[in-house]
Amino acid sequence: MSIKVQNISKSYKNLKAVDSVSFEVKKGELFGLIGPDGAGKTTLFRILTTLLIADEGSAAIMGFDVVRDYKSIRSAVGYMPGKFSLYQDLTVEENLTFFATLFGTTIAENYELIKDIYIQIEPFKNRRAGALSGGMKQKLALCCALIHAPKVLFLDEPTTGVDPISRKEFWEMLKRLQQQDITILVSTPYMDEASLCDRIALIQHGVVLKIDSPENIIKNYDKTIYDVATKNTHSLIHDLKNYPSQYSVYAFGEFVHYTDQENNFDRKELEKYLKDKNHTDIKIKQAQIAIEDVFMDL
Amino acid sequence: MKTILFIVQKEFKQIFRDKNMLKLIFILPILQLLILSNAATFDVKNINITFVDNDQSSDSKNLIESFRASSYFKSTASFFSEKEAVEEMQKGNTDIIVNIPVHFNRDLQKQQKTSVSVTINAIDAATAGIENVYVTQIITTFNSKIQTESTYLSDLTEVQESLLVIPSFWYNKTLNYKTFMVPGILVLLVTMLTLFLSSMNIVKEKELGTLEQINVTPIKKHQFIIGKLFPFWILGLVILTVGLIIAKVVFNVPMLGNMLLVYLFTGVYLLLVLGIGLFISNHTDTQQQAMFIAWFFMVIFILMSGLFTPIESMPKWAQNSTLINPIRYFVEVMRMVMLKGSGFSDIIPQFVIISVYAILMNGLAVCSYKKTT
């Protein structure tokens, strides 16, 4: 086991940020912590990277206890905080050299590992980090977190505030790193990124709701969801919410996702109901279930 | 060691890249030294004085003339009624009213005795005290002149005994206040700059989030702290050097003692200041907070350092509280070494106190610095 978390709890004054969380991450696994802002993801990361001490429970990274063996952990893991935290007034190369030196290594020594990523920012290596674009900063931060060839990589919301193309590229990079036997724990508030992980933990209000592979989570979802669309989306949501047997209604892209309480739900009846409410262009079809749907139901 | 050097190198790079910071570090202290040293004087000059001459005699004119001859006084106007003069003081146009009574001349000649009323604006008590001394001096001089004259006139045979006091001022012969102030102001600048910069420095990394990134690296606490603070130790010594050069070239302040002694003391003193800076840094979350706390201590340290008000004239409890004020010792040592030419054996008490203080403060600061939050 690369990461083992057992009943970790942490409170800030009266707020329970992390409540008895347990999970395990296998070696070489890409594990995702999926949850909205304020779910306790960052707190969990800070505990695992030895920056914060948990109130209760224990955690181990590669067999090292996060409290007792924090020194061994610090030299073996890479951490990329959610907020860009490199020196804005140092150049790309200076930042990288700085972190390499702190870990007692050099850029040349682990160049192979970061090559794919570094090559993209190398043309700007004499530019100050503060003058880089969001995507570039992200790549530089990843390089800095990888410069000492860590066995476990912690990425706290690495794609927040990054454009869709850079996000896609970033996940491709993670997949490549995974092939080099690096265990990756990544957190994200984006549900669409969840399906890119090997396994995910859905977390909310400091509690882990579900842990499984994204496929299994979708497969095990027992309800049927329908895409509903009409001309007037706004009143559609309102009307669907007033439908007697409704279970849940929420906007999902261009459609409204509708779930019924009954197993023998008849879409004809719903169509008739909507027609009575003066909706036109009514479309109802079975929807592809996404992680977000599961999350909304939890 | 390599790590420390690398951090030092990184700090210097960051300092020299921040153009605004550079100006702050080098230009402002020089300006302050030049301006403050010229402005912060204890001499009271340009005192506005008003006369109410009710006598209009030759003696009263002589008395007024001797005030006018003094470079300290600036005679504004003469009035014939006290009421007008008081109005003038009310308006703030005059600081002193000298009221010469009727029959001043006659009484002086006949009875050898008369009185002059002097009214002093005492909103600023210290200034009023000094003004009183000036006025008394001039009147006393005038008086003795009259006495000699009248003695001669009345042809008295007995010789008047007179006691003459000739003061001699040591270590600052001409009573040049700049000689006294410049070393003190230099101390302030060195302390202020190093304290502000060091207290803001680590908290800046906290604010930017870089500290979190550093904390997950295997870097040791002492490596980081030394690496972060050493550049400011160097900077403090550089500022001291620049200040000393200005003191010598511009103000011609005497430097009697061994300057190496000043550097030795400053070296230890800066460790203490950096320790305080680190301590502030550890207990704050933003640069603003750090700056505010640093200012708070700085103002107390400055006002209780004996630089602007003599420690001897403070109440007993305040005198005792200055014992924990590092600036006090630095000011003392600077003045002793530069003006008096004191050697190492003379400054041992201050040296020991600052050394112990530095060890204590740094111990406290290092203990309160945690790599976990």
XYZ file of C-alpha atoms in Angstrom:
671
model
C 0.000 0.000 0.000
C 1.313 3.393 -0.910
C -1.115 5.430 1.134
C -3.072 4.103 4.058
C -5.508 6.366 5.892
C -7.337 5.117 8.958
C -10.109 7.014 10.721
C -8.470 10.401 10.293
C -10.362 13.294 11.906
C -9.499 16.957 12.133
C -11.522 19.845 13.519
C -11.045 23.585 13.328
C -12.762 24.977 16.412
C -16.371 23.783 15.995
C -16.067 22.774 12.379
C -15.272 19.156 11.665
C -13.213 19.444 8.477
C -12.371 15.765 8.157
C -14.511 13.189 9.915
C -13.156 9.689 10.403
C -11.875 9.219 6.870
C -10.332 5.903 5.810
C -9.045 4.761 2.431
C -6.117 3.026 0.842
C -4.234 3.754 -2.333
C -2.304 1.003 -4.079
C 1.145 1.475 -5.486
C 1.055 3.050 -8.931
C -2.576 3.956 -8.632
C -4.150 7.223 -9.752
C -6.571 7.954 -6.948
C -8.992 10.852 -7.006
C -10.579 12.725 -4.122
C -13.727 14.161 -5.617
C -15.780 16.711 -3.756
C -16.997 20.281 -3.765
C -15.115 23.215 -2.213
C -14.960 22.915 1.544
C -15.328 19.131 1.537
C -12.089 18.688 3.491
C -9.837 17.709 0.600
C -7.094 20.222 1.304
C -7.094 19.426 5.025
C -6.624 15.771 4.191
C -3.748 16.621 1.866
C -2.072 18.731 4.506
C -2.306 15.885 6.998
C -0.856 13.401 4.523
C 2.000 15.736 3.564
C 2.895 16.163 7.278
C 1.962 19.857 7.339
C -0.901 19.316 9.722
C -1.361 16.887 12.560
C -4.672 15.031 12.732
C -6.759 15.032 15.907
C -7.524 11.357 15.627
C -6.608 8.379 13.513
C -3.429 7.414 11.753
C -2.037 7.589 8.262
C 0.989 6.111 6.599
C 2.723 6.877 3.320
C 4.739 3.930 1.980
C 4.724 2.483 5.448
C 5.995 5.688 7.102
C 3.747 7.149 9.765
C 2.817 10.772 9.016
C 3.581 11.912 12.546
C 6.497 9.743 13.602
C 8.381 9.363 10.326
C 7.582 12.763 8.839
C 11.205 13.259 7.822
C 11.237 10.177 5.606
C 7.956 11.212 4.060
C 9.142 14.721 3.239
C 11.974 13.448 1.096
C 9.876 10.781 -0.624
C 6.750 12.661 -1.642
C 6.027 15.467 -4.042
C 3.375 18.025 -3.145
C 1.724 20.544 -5.372
C -0.510 22.856 -3.292
C -3.732 24.168 -4.735
C -2.499 27.737 -4.728
C 0.429 28.492 -7.015
C 3.256 28.679 -4.548
C 6.516 29.146 -6.355
C 8.643 32.268 -6.293
C 7.102 34.701 -8.746
C 10.231 36.821 -8.826
C 12.528 33.956 -9.714
C 12.771 32.571 -13.233
C 11.451 29.171 -14.284
C 14.913 27.656 -14.179
C 15.813 29.276 -10.840
C 12.660 27.905 -9.245
C 13.419 24.432 -10.475
C 17.063 24.597 -9.382
C 15.984 25.935 -5.989
C 13.691 23.020 -5.259
C 16.181 20.529 -6.656
C 18.796 21.889 -4.242
C 16.441 21.718 -1.274
C 16.021 18.023 -1.992
C 19.741 17.602 -2.434
C 19.554 16.790 -6.118
C 20.021 18.520 -9.472
C 17.851 19.067 -12.527
C 20.170 16.888 -14.610
C 19.832 13.918 -12.257
C 16.078 13.513 -12.706
C 15.705 15.188 -16.061
C 14.214 12.041 -17.631
C 11.211 12.164 -15.341
C 10.262 15.767 -16.000
C 11.487 15.908 -19.600
C 8.044 15.585 -21.217
C 6.671 18.423 -19.145
C 9.730 20.612 -18.881
C 10.240 20.631 -22.626
C 7.006 22.620 -22.954
C 8.143 25.380 -20.632
C 11.836 25.289 -21.499
C 11.525 28.082 -24.102
C 10.520 30.361 -21.219
C 13.106 29.196 -18.740
C 14.511 32.701 -18.271
C 11.121 34.224 -17.737
C 9.990 34.998 -14.201
C 7.436 32.540 -12.875
C 5.034 35.383 -12.138
C 4.856 36.233 -15.839
C 3.782 32.741 -16.935
C 0.260 31.840 -18.028
C -1.917 29.709 -15.758
C -1.256 26.495 -17.650
C 2.487 27.154 -17.719
C 2.564 27.829 -14.003
C 0.834 24.510 -13.494
C 3.451 22.692 -15.514
C 6.269 24.400 -13.675
C 4.719 23.536 -10.314
C 4.418 19.919 -11.398
C 8.073 19.914 -12.489
C 9.095 21.315 -9.092
C 7.056 18.648 -7.313
C 8.690 15.940 -9.425
C 12.281 17.153 -9.404
C 13.367 14.776 -6.644
C 11.715 11.718 -8.247
C 9.098 11.186 -5.539
C 7.369 7.834 -5.087
C 4.064 9.429 -4.170
C 2.670 12.597 -5.685
C 0.054 14.756 -3.976
C -1.801 17.140 -6.257
C -4.306 19.425 -4.576
C -6.785 20.721 -7.159
C -4.120 20.991 -9.848
C -6.544 21.982 -12.594
C -8.588 24.626 -10.825
C -8.492 27.801 -12.844
C -6.843 26.188 -15.849
C -8.338 26.239 -19.363
C -9.956 23.015 -20.726
C -7.130 22.242 -23.152
C -4.446 22.615 -20.486
C -6.564 20.501 -18.176
C -6.731 17.715 -20.737
C -2.966 17.925 -21.305
C -2.383 17.877 -17.588
C -4.314 14.641 -17.133
C -2.409 13.065 -19.996
C 0.787 13.960 -18.186
C -0.519 12.328 -15.014
C -1.293 9.139 -16.930
C 2.277 9.066 -18.219
C 3.694 9.603 -14.737
C 1.555 6.772 -13.482
C 3.278 4.455 -15.927
C 6.550 5.279 -14.197
C 5.198 3.663 -11.040
C 4.417 6.889 -9.233
C 1.402 6.740 -6.956
C -0.752 9.806 -7.483
C -3.365 11.222 -5.138
C -5.234 14.014 -6.849
C -8.168 16.095 -5.694
C -10.569 17.942 -7.946
C -13.951 19.610 -7.774
C -14.536 18.724 -11.472
C -16.694 15.627 -11.799
C -15.694 15.041 -15.415
C -12.105 14.483 -14.301
C -13.217 11.766 -11.917
C -13.668 9.230 -14.701
C -9.963 9.634 -15.563
C -8.894 8.196 -12.197
C -8.383 4.507 -11.427
C -10.408 4.817 -8.269
C -12.149 7.701 -6.628
C -13.420 8.657 -3.221
C -16.459 10.894 -3.151
C -16.106 13.251 -0.211
C -18.432 15.850 1.254
C -18.525 17.684 4.595
C -15.421 15.775 5.650
C -17.019 12.378 5.160
C -16.131 9.844 2.490
C -19.380 8.777 0.863
C -18.171 6.155 -1.575
C -14.914 4.610 -2.728
C -14.733 2.630 -5.956
C -13.600 2.814 -9.536
C -15.580 5.357 -11.573
C -17.001 2.572 -13.759
C -18.281 0.610 -10.790
C -19.758 3.662 -9.205
C -21.760 4.361 -12.351
C -22.628 0.694 -12.892
C -23.887 0.275 -9.354
C -26.123 3.270 -9.551
C -29.596 1.745 -9.417
C -31.778 4.579 -10.641
C -32.618 5.577 -14.175
C -32.029 9.155 -15.158
C -33.753 10.933 -18.007
C -32.616 13.842 -20.089
C -35.504 16.234 -20.427
C -35.526 19.299 -22.635
C -38.167 21.780 -23.740
C -38.146 25.314 -25.095
C -38.402 26.975 -21.731
C -35.754 25.443 -19.478
C -36.417 27.717 -16.548
C -40.086 26.877 -16.102
C -39.271 23.254 -16.993
C -37.207 22.839 -13.826
C -39.984 24.464 -11.860
C -42.685 22.255 -13.356
C -40.661 19.062 -13.015
C -40.132 19.827 -9.351
C -43.912 19.992 -8.950
C -44.419 16.622 -10.657
C -45.871 14.348 -7.953
C -43.504 11.401 -8.285
C -40.273 13.345 -8.874
C -37.151 12.184 -7.034
C -34.611 14.732 -8.207
C -34.391 17.499 -10.761
C -31.320 19.510 -11.717
C -29.843 21.206 -14.745
C -27.168 19.191 -16.509
C -25.628 20.864 -19.550
C -28.295 21.509 -22.180
C -30.693 19.060 -20.510
C -32.429 18.754 -17.212
C -31.708 15.503 -15.416
C -34.851 13.985 -14.033
C -35.172 10.964 -11.760
C -38.485 9.425 -10.749
C -39.402 7.735 -7.495
C -41.233 4.908 -9.229
C -39.517 2.023 -10.950
C -42.346 1.717 -13.467
C -42.050 5.322 -14.541
C -43.812 6.076 -17.803
C -42.272 8.868 -19.820
C -45.552 9.339 -21.772
C -47.246 10.520 -18.612
C -44.525 13.057 -17.947
C -44.755 14.271 -21.543
C -48.498 14.760 -21.147
C -47.978 16.616 -17.890
C -45.485 18.957 -19.514
C -47.776 19.535 -22.480
C -50.508 20.573 -20.077
C -48.075 23.083 -18.663
C -47.732 24.615 -22.168
C -44.233 23.260 -22.899
C -43.286 22.751 -26.538
C -40.482 20.775 -28.241
C -40.536 18.217 -25.436
C -37.678 15.704 -25.527
C -37.343 12.900 -23.012
C -34.682 10.202 -23.283
C -32.668 7.981 -21.007
C -29.448 9.678 -19.928
C -25.851 8.477 -19.681
C -25.114 8.361 -15.984
C -22.097 10.434 -14.951
C -20.233 10.688 -11.652
C -21.960 13.965 -11.053
C -25.348 12.226 -11.050
C -24.145 9.789 -8.428
C -22.734 12.637 -6.415
C -25.946 14.612 -6.574
C -27.772 11.602 -5.177
C -25.482 11.131 -2.191
C 25.933 24.285 4.328
C 25.364 24.122 0.600
C 21.632 24.465 1.158
C 22.123 27.528 3.375
C 24.333 29.194 0.791
C 21.760 28.456 -1.849
C 18.961 30.035 0.138
C 21.140 33.065 0.855
C 21.822 33.357 -2.850
C 18.108 33.109 -3.613
C 17.264 35.783 -1.016
C 19.795 38.209 -2.456
C 18.453 37.569 -5.948
C 14.951 38.406 -4.732
C 16.100 41.518 -2.882
C 17.970 42.879 -5.868
C 15.130 42.098 -8.254
C 12.653 44.115 -6.273
C 13.533 47.592 -7.454
C 11.170 49.326 -5.049
C 12.640 47.410 -2.150
C 16.151 48.435 -3.161
C 15.178 52.089 -3.076
C 13.590 51.532 0.298
C 16.711 49.881 1.619
C 19.323 52.331 0.402
C 17.886 55.695 -0.512
C 15.425 56.212 2.334
C 17.902 55.671 5.183
C 20.375 58.080 3.607
C 17.679 60.708 3.175
C 16.476 60.171 6.705
C 19.945 60.475 8.140
C 20.537 63.718 6.244
C 17.155 65.238 7.066
C 16.757 64.079 10.651
C 20.284 64.950 11.671
C 19.804 68.474 10.423
C 16.326 68.905 11.829
C 16.287 67.095 15.166
C 18.006 69.726 17.263
C 17.651 70.470 20.944
C 18.774 74.063 20.393
C 15.933 76.537 20.558
C 16.433 79.185 17.953
C 14.361 81.910 16.319
C 12.397 82.672 19.466
C 9.847 85.362 18.797
C 10.110 88.011 21.481
C 7.948 91.048 22.137
C 8.718 93.997 24.355
C 6.414 96.260 26.299
C 8.571 99.218 27.163
C 6.736 101.350 29.695
C 9.841 103.273 30.656
C 11.262 104.446 27.326
C 14.555 105.253 29.036
C 18.117 104.652 27.937
C 18.460 101.639 30.253
C 15.298 100.004 28.983
C 16.476 100.565 25.412
C 19.818 98.995 26.322
C 18.097 95.935 27.744
C 15.993 95.513 24.603
C 19.097 96.006 22.522
C 20.916 93.202 24.306
C 18.033 90.840 23.475
C 18.135 91.925 19.870
C 21.851 91.300 19.719
C 21.385 87.661 20.629
C 21.078 85.266 17.710
C 18.497 83.185 19.552
C 15.847 85.870 19.607
C 13.874 87.381 16.820
C 12.218 90.543 17.980
C 8.812 90.861 16.406
C 7.374 94.093 17.656
C 7.271 96.529 20.525
C 4.015 97.560 22.098
C 3.038 100.220 24.534
C 0.395 98.220 26.325
C 0.530 94.773 27.814
C -2.918 94.006 26.449
C -1.710 94.241 22.868
C 1.259 92.024 23.612
C -0.927 89.365 25.226
C -3.183 89.402 22.196
C -0.126 88.827 20.070
C 0.802 85.775 22.108
C -2.754 84.514 21.889
C -2.449 84.645 18.119
C 0.758 82.662 18.340
C 2.958 85.394 16.912
C 5.191 85.661 19.925
C 6.662 83.265 22.478
C 7.977 85.684 25.082
C 6.760 89.020 26.380
C 9.273 91.148 28.276
C 7.464 93.812 30.248
C 9.666 96.686 31.425
C 7.926 98.697 34.138
C 7.691 102.475 34.469
C 10.591 103.982 36.435
C 12.795 101.066 35.440
C 15.658 103.415 34.855
C 15.116 105.443 38.009
C 14.740 102.459 40.307
C 17.782 100.806 38.867
C 19.958 103.854 39.364
C 18.650 104.851 42.751
C 17.704 101.712 44.547
C 19.864 99.349 42.567
C 16.791 97.182 42.430
C 13.907 96.739 40.025
C 11.928 93.989 38.390
C 11.169 92.969 34.831
C 8.231 90.727 34.116
C 8.784 87.957 31.592
C 5.873 85.930 30.206
C 6.733 82.716 28.355
C 4.481 80.584 26.213
C 4.853 77.193 27.917
C 2.725 74.938 25.721
C 5.961 73.081 25.033
C 7.414 72.835 28.530
C 10.881 71.794 27.402
C 11.246 74.726 25.032
C 9.878 77.126 27.633
C 12.509 75.941 30.117
C 15.318 76.564 27.678
C 13.885 79.973 26.728
C 13.750 80.901 30.397
C 17.448 80.124 30.749
C 18.317 82.300 27.738
C 16.259 85.227 29.030
C 17.709 84.976 32.531
C 21.228 84.873 31.125
C 20.741 88.016 29.112
C 19.150 89.892 32.004
C 21.911 88.753 34.395
C 24.598 89.962 32.008
C 22.800 93.241 31.588
C 22.461 93.531 35.354
C 26.143 92.977 36.111
C 27.058 95.599 33.508
C 24.758 98.108 35.171
C 26.146 97.256 38.559
C 29.723 97.822 37.459
C 28.765 101.096 35.897
C 26.865 102.283 38.922
C 29.606 101.110 41.247
C 31.966 103.233 39.246
C 29.610 106.158 39.299
C 28.946 106.114 43.005
C 32.664 105.703 43.555
C 32.385 103.031 46.191
C 35.644 101.739 47.510
C 34.671 98.271 48.442
C 35.413 95.732 45.745
C 32.589 93.460 44.882
C 33.320 89.780 45.150
C 32.130 87.898 42.153
C 32.039 84.217 41.382
C 32.728 83.306 37.803
C 31.803 79.879 36.474
C 33.640 78.709 33.385
C 32.110 75.510 32.090
C 34.175 73.114 30.011
C 32.335 70.604 27.878
C 34.051 67.280 27.406
C 33.624 64.901 24.437
C 31.626 67.488 22.556
C 33.473 70.741 23.031
C 31.313 72.970 20.917
C 28.083 71.406 22.168
C 27.341 70.461 18.592
C 24.064 68.576 18.772
C 24.766 66.833 15.458
C 27.749 65.083 16.979
C 25.345 63.762 19.549
C 22.397 62.986 17.273
C 23.992 61.423 14.189
C 25.239 58.225 15.882
C 21.855 57.848 17.539
C 19.858 58.322 14.359
C 22.147 55.894 12.586
C 21.293 53.316 15.240
C 17.588 53.881 14.598
C 17.955 53.414 10.870
C 19.954 50.203 11.163
C 17.475 48.784 13.686
C 14.358 49.885 11.853
C 15.385 48.554 8.486
C 16.630 45.187 9.658
C 13.659 44.673 11.968
C 11.068 45.555 9.315
C 12.709 43.603 6.535
C 13.292 40.481 8.598
C 9.855 40.458 10.198
C 8.205 40.827 6.802
C 10.435 38.323 5.076
C 9.327 34.932 6.373
C 5.727 36.043 6.693
C 5.863 36.954 3.009
C 6.587 33.333 2.143
C 3.680 32.372 4.363
C 1.420 34.782 2.515
C 2.484 33.620 -0.926
C 2.131 29.971 0.040
C 5.757 29.206 -0.797
C 6.390 28.363 2.843
C 4.022 25.414 2.555
C 5.969 24.134 -0.414
C 9.245 24.570 1.471
C 7.875 22.848 4.548
C 7.268 19.590 2.707
C 10.891 19.471 1.605
C 13.471 17.770 3.827
C 15.151 21.128 4.564
C 16.178 21.576 8.201
C 14.754 24.344 10.346
C 18.144 25.938 11.057
C 19.147 25.844 7.391
C 16.034 27.719 6.397
C 16.194 30.285 9.188
C 19.874 31.041 8.783
C 19.498 31.170 5.028
C 16.600 33.589 5.304
C 18.081 35.902 7.920
C 21.760 36.014 6.981
C 21.179 38.384 4.024
C 19.603 40.911 6.374
C 22.530 40.664 8.752
C 24.804 41.599 5.865
C 22.404 44.331 4.806
C 22.395 45.799 8.316
C 26.177 46.049 8.272
C 26.113 47.632 4.808
C 23.631 50.263 5.987
C 25.796 50.931 9.035
C 28.806 51.439 6.780
C 26.951 53.814 4.482
C 25.685 55.711 7.521
C 29.133 55.970 9.080
C 30.558 57.320 5.835
C 27.837 59.976 5.728
C 28.446 60.784 9.397
C 32.120 61.340 8.662
C 31.902 63.103 5.325
C 28.773 65.219 5.747
C 28.570 65.820 9.485
C 32.212 65.367 10.397
C 31.241 63.397 13.492
C 34.368 62.481 15.457
C 35.247 58.793 15.494
C 37.675 58.487 18.351
C 37.297 54.825 19.228
C 38.102 51.723 17.265
C 35.470 51.340 14.544
C 35.947 47.565 14.553
C 34.419 47.640 18.017
C 31.302 49.289 16.565
C 31.101 46.557 13.926
C 31.613 43.808 16.482
C 28.833 45.180 18.649
C 26.550 45.751 15.646
C 27.149 42.168 14.526
C 25.802 40.799 17.792
C 23.112 43.464 18.012
C 21.783 42.586 14.548
C 21.413 38.953 15.616
C 19.107 40.170 18.345
C 17.088 42.367 15.979
C 16.764 39.520 13.470
C 15.629 37.244 16.293
C 12.881 39.716 17.169
C 11.964 39.928 13.480
C 11.734 36.153 13.202
C 9.631 36.009 16.336
C 7.183 38.547 14.905
C 7.145 36.644 11.620
C 6.220 33.419 13.364
C 3.301 34.926 15.166
C 1.676 36.739 12.266
C -0.064 35.615 9.105
C 0.306 38.593 6.808
C 2.954 41.179 6.058
C 0.581 43.892 7.235
C 0.253 42.357 10.672
C 3.988 41.885 10.904
C 4.614 45.481 9.877
C 2.145 46.776 12.428
C 3.652 44.837 15.310
C 7.171 45.786 14.268
C 6.091 49.443 14.248
C 4.542 49.153 17.664
C 7.764 47.890 19.211
C 9.896 50.262 17.177
C 8.060 53.360 18.431
C 8.409 52.265 22.054
C 12.046 51.368 21.574
C 12.821 54.714 19.929
C 11.043 56.912 22.443
C 12.536 55.042 25.372
C 16.030 54.773 23.976
C 17.390 57.958 25.498
C 17.890 59.376 22.044
C 15.301 62.129 22.209
C 14.670 62.340 25.934
C 17.419 61.585 28.445
C 16.812 58.338 30.328
C 17.996 60.071 33.522
C 14.992 62.360 33.501
C 12.404 59.596 33.100
C 10.422 58.360 36.103
C 11.987 55.448 37.911
C 9.717 52.746 36.434
C 10.356 54.030 32.920
C 14.086 54.035 33.578
C 13.848 50.402 34.625
C 11.817 49.483 31.586
C 14.507 50.870 29.294
C 16.745 48.086 30.573
C 15.067 45.720 28.118
C 15.327 48.161 25.232
C 18.079 47.012 22.872
C 18.289 50.377 21.129
C 19.286 51.993 24.410
C 22.434 49.892 24.607
C 23.303 50.367 20.976
C 22.940 54.155 21.278
C 25.127 54.122 24.395
C 27.830 52.053 22.761
C 27.852 54.111 19.566
C 28.225 57.358 21.499
C 30.808 55.917 23.864
C 32.999 54.492 21.142
C 32.644 57.288 18.622
C 32.636 60.372 20.852
C 34.486 59.204 23.933
C 36.830 56.701 22.359
C 35.873 53.942 24.761
C 37.617 50.605 24.416
C 36.220 47.094 24.667
C 36.536 46.954 28.452
C 34.227 49.995 28.729
C 31.421 48.432 26.737
C 31.574 44.959 28.305
C 28.313 45.432 30.278
C 26.355 46.414 27.156
C 28.058 43.715 25.139
C 27.167 40.983 27.629
C 23.558 42.149 27.944
C 23.016 42.243 24.192
C 24.694 38.836 23.717
C 22.529 37.157 26.342
C 19.495 38.948 24.971
C 20.285 37.786 21.433
C 20.672 34.165 22.536
C 17.392 34.265 24.463
C 15.428 35.944 21.686
C 16.736 33.646 18.968
C 16.070 30.619 21.127
C 12.498 31.753 21.589
C 12.061 32.539 17.906
C 13.507 29.233 16.692
C 11.331 27.298 19.130
C 8.208 29.084 17.940
C 9.008 28.388 14.303
C 7.264 25.218 13.252
C 7.303 23.443 9.974
C 3.809 22.162 10.625
C 0.866 24.493 11.025
